[in-house]
Short mmCIF file of C-alpha atoms in Angstrom, two decimals:
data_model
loop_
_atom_site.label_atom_id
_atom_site.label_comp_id
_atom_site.label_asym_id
_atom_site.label_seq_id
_atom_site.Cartn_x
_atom_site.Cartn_y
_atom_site.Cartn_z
CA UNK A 296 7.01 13.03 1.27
CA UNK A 297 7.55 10.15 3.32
CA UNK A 298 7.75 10.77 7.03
CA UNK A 299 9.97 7.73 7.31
CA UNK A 300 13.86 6.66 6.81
CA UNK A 301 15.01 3.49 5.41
CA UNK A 302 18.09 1.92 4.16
CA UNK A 303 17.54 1.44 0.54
CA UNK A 304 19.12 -2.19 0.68
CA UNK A 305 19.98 -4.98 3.11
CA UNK A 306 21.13 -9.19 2.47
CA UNK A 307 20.18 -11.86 4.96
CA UNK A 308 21.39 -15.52 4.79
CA UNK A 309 18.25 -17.69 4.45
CA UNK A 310 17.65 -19.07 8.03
CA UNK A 311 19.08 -16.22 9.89
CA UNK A 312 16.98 -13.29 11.31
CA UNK A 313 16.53 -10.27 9.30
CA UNK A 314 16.21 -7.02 11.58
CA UNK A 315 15.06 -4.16 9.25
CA UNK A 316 15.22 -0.17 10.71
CA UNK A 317 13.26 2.27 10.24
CA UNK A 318 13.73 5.96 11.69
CA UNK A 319 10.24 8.11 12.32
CA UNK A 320 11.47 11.05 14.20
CA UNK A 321 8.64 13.38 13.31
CA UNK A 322 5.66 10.97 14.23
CA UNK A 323 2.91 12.27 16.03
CA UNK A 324 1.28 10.56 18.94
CA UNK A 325 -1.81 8.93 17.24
CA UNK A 326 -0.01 8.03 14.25
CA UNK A 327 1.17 3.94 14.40
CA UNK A 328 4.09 2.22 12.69
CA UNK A 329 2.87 0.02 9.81
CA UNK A 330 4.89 -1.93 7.72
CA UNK A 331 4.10 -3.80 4.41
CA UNK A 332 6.16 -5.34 1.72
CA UNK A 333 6.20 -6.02 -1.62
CA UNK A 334 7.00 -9.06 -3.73
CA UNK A 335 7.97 -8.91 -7.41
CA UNK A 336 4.56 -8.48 -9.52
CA UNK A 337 2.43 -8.39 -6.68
CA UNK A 338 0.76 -5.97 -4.66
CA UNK A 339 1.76 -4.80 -1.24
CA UNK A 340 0.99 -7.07 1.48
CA UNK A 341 0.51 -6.01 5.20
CA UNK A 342 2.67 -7.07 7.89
CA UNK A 343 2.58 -5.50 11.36
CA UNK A 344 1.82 -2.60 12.96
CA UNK A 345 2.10 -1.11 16.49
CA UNK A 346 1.46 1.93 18.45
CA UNK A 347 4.31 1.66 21.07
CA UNK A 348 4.78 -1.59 22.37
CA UNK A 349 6.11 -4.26 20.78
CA UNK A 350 4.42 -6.44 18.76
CA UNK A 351 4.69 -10.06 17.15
CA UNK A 352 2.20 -11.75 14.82
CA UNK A 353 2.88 -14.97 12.79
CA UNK A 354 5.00 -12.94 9.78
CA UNK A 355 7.39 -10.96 11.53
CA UNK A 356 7.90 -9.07 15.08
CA UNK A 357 7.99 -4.88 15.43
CA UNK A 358 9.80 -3.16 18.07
CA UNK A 359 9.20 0.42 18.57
CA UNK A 360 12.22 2.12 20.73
CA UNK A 361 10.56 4.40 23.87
CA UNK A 362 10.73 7.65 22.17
CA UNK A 363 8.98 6.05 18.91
CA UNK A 364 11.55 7.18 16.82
CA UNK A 365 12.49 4.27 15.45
CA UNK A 366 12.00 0.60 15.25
CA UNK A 367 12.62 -2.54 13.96
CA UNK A 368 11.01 -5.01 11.80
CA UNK A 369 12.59 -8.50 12.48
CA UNK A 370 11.69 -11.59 10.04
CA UNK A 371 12.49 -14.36 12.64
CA UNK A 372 14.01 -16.95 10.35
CA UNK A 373 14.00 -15.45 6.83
CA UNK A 374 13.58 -17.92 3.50
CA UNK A 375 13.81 -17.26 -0.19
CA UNK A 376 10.19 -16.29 0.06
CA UNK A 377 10.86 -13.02 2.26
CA UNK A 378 12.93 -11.18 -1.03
CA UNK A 379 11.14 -7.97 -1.33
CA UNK A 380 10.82 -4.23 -0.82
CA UNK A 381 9.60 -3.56 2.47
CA UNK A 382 8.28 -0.04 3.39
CA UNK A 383 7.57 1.52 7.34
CA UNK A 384 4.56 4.01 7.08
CA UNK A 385 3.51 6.17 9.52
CA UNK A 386 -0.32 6.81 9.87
CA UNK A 387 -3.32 7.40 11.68
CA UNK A 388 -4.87 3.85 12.42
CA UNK A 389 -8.73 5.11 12.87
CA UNK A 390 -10.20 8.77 12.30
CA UNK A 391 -10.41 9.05 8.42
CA UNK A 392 -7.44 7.00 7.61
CA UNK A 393 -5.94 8.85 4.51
CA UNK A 394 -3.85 7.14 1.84
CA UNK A 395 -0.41 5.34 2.97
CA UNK A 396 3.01 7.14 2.39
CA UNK A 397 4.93 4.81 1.02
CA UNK A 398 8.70 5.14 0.03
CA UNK A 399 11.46 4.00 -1.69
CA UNK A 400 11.68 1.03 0.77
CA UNK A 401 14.42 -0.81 1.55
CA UNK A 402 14.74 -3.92 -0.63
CA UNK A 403 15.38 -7.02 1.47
CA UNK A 404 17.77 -9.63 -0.61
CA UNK A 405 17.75 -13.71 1.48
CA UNK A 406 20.85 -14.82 -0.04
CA UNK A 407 21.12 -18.89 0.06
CA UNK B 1479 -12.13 -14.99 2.42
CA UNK B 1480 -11.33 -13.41 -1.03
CA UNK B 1481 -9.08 -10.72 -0.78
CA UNK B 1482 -9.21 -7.75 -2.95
CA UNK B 1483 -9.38 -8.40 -6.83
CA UNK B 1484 -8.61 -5.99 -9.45
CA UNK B 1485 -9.29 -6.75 -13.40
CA UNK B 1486 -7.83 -6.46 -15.80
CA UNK B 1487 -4.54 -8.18 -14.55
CA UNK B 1488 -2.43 -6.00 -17.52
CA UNK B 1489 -3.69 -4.03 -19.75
CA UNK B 1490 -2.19 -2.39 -23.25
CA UNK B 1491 -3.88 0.48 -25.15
CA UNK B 1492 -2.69 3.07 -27.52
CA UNK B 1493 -2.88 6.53 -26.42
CA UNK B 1494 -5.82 8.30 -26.38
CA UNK B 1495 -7.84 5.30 -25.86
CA UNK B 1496 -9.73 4.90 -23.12
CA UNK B 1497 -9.32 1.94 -20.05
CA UNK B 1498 -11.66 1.57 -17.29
CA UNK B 1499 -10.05 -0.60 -13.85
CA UNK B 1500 -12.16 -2.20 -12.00
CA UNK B 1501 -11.34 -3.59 -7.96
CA UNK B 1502 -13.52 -5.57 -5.49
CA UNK B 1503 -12.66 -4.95 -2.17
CA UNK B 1504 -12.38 -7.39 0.89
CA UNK B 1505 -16.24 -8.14 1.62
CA UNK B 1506 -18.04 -5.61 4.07
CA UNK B 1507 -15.30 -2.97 3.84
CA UNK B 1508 -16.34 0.30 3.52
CA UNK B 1509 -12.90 2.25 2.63
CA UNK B 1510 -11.45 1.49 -0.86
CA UNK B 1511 -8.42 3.11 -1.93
CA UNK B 1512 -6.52 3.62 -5.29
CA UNK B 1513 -2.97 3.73 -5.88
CA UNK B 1514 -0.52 3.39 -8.31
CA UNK B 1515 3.23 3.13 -9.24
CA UNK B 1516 4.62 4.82 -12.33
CA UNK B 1517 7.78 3.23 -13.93
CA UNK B 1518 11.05 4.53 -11.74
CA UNK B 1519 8.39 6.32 -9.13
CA UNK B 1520 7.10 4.92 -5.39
CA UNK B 1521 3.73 4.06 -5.22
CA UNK B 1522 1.59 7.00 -4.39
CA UNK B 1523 -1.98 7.40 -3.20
CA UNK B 1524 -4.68 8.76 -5.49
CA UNK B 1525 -8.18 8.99 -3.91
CA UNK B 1526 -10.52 6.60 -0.98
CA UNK B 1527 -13.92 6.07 -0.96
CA UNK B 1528 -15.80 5.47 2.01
CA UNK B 1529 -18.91 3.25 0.66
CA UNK B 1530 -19.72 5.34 -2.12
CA UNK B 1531 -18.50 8.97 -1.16
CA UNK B 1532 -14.97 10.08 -1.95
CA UNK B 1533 -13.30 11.10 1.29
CA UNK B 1534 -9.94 12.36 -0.43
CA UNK B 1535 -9.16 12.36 -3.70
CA UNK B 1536 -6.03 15.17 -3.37
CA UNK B 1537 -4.30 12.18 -5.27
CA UNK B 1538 -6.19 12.38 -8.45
CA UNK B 1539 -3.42 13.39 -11.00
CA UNK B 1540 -5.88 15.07 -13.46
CA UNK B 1541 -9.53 15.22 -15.05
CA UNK B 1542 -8.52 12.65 -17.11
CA UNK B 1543 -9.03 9.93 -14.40
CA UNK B 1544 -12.61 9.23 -12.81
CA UNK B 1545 -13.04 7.21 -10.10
CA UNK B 1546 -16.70 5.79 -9.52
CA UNK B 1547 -18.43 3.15 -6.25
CA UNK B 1548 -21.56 2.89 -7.29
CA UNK B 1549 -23.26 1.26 -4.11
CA UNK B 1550 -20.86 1.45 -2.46
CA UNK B 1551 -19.74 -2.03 -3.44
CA UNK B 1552 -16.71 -2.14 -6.34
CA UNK B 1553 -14.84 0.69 -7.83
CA UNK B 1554 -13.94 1.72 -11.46
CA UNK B 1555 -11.04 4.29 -12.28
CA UNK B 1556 -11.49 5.38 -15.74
CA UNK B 1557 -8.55 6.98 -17.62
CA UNK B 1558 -9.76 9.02 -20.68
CA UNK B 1559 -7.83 9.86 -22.43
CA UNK B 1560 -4.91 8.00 -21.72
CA UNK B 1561 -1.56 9.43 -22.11
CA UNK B 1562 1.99 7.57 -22.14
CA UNK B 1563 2.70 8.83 -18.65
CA UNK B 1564 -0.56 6.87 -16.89
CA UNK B 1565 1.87 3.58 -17.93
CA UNK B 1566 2.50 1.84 -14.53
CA UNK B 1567 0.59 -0.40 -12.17
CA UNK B 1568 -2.38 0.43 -10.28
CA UNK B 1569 -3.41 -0.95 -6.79
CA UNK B 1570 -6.65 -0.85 -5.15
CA UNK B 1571 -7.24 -1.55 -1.51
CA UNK B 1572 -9.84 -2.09 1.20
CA UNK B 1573 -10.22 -1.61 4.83
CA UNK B 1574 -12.71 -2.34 7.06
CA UNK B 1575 -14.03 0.96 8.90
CA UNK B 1576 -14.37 0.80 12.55
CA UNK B 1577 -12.44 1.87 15.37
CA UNK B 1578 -8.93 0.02 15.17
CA UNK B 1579 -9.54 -1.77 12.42
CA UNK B 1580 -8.73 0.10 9.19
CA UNK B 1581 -5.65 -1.68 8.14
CA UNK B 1582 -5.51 -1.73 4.57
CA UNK B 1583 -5.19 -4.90 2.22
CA UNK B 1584 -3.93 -4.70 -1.39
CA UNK B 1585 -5.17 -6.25 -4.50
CA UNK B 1586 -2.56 -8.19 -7.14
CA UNK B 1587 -2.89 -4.91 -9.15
CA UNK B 1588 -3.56 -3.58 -12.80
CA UNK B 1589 -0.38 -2.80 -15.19
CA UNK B 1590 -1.71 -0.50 -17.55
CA UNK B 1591 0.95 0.14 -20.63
CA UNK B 1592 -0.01 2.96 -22.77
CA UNK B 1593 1.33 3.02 -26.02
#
């Protein structure tokens, strides 16, 4: 099962910033926050992922609350492009890293 | 840099016909993973090979599939005999294996339709 909690759908007007949550109560200290997505007919793509501080990259920015119980993907100025399911996973980073958890998602709808 | 390939891109076979998947992985990474999505399902992990050793394959639905890394270099998943229920798509991915570094990268992925 998942180790994750997502709403199953969100909208965003193109241009605006889409903040996606995710709640992890249960993660354990050497497990990070990942998140991917996936685009219709194509395979999942990576995005970010952080420990416990926040992190940005060039695709989106993560931020993990204190407590790492939650956090938030944000897509800084989302376009048609950025329609997809994106998942949070939980996992180990290093040490054997086992097959990603993913679940249902929540499915991410830029509306013109 | 090429990212991971798989081949076929779809593939339709009757049942109890055999179809072998092939992936390439990312270039110099040692983990290679399979997955797959079944119509209706979430995507779920089947087994990862670190060069040519499986590591975990607690995935592996049942005898029917056999995954192979020869050299340590691509991967085949075999599905013999194939049954309606193996219909979906099927991902493979890589990750480098080194301290911090095993983020894992998907391939475009294999629909398999069994008929």
């Amino acid at each position: 099962d998942a180790k994750t909690t997502q709403p199953p759908s969100m909208d965003c007007a193109e241009g605006r910033a889409a903040n996606l949550p995710c709640n992890h109560s249960t993660i354990s200290g050497n497990e990070y926050v990942y998140w991917y997505r996936q685009i219709h007919s194509q395979g999942p793509q990576y995005i970010i992922h952080g420990l416990k501080n926040n992190e940005t990259n060039e695709m989106a920015s993560l931020i993990i609350t204190e407590d790492r119980k939650s956090s938030t993907l944000i897509l800084p100025h989302a376009t048609l492009r950025d329609t997809a399911v994106y998942y949070c996973i939980v996992d180990r980073l290093w040490g054997g890293a086992d097959g990603l958890t993913f679940g249902k998602g929540t499915h991410l709808i830029i509306q013109p | 840099e090429a990212g991971v390939t798989q081949f076929p891109s779809h593939s339709v076979i009757e049942k109890g016909q055999t179809v072998t998947l092939r992936c390439d992985p990312i270039s110099g990474h040692d983990n290679l993973y399979w997955y797959r999505r079944v119509m209706g399902k979430e995507i779920k992990f089947l087994l990862h090979f670190v060069k040519e050793s499986k590591q975990d394959e607690s995935g592996m639905p049942n005898n029917r599939f056999l995954a192979e890394r020869t050299g340590g270099t691509y991967s085949t998943l075999k599905v013999q005999p194939a049954e309606l229920e193996d219909s979906g798509v099927y991902f493979c991915a890589s990750s480098y294996r080194g301290r911090n570094q095993e983020t894992q990268y998907f391939g475009p992925g294999t629909r398999l339709l069994v008929l």
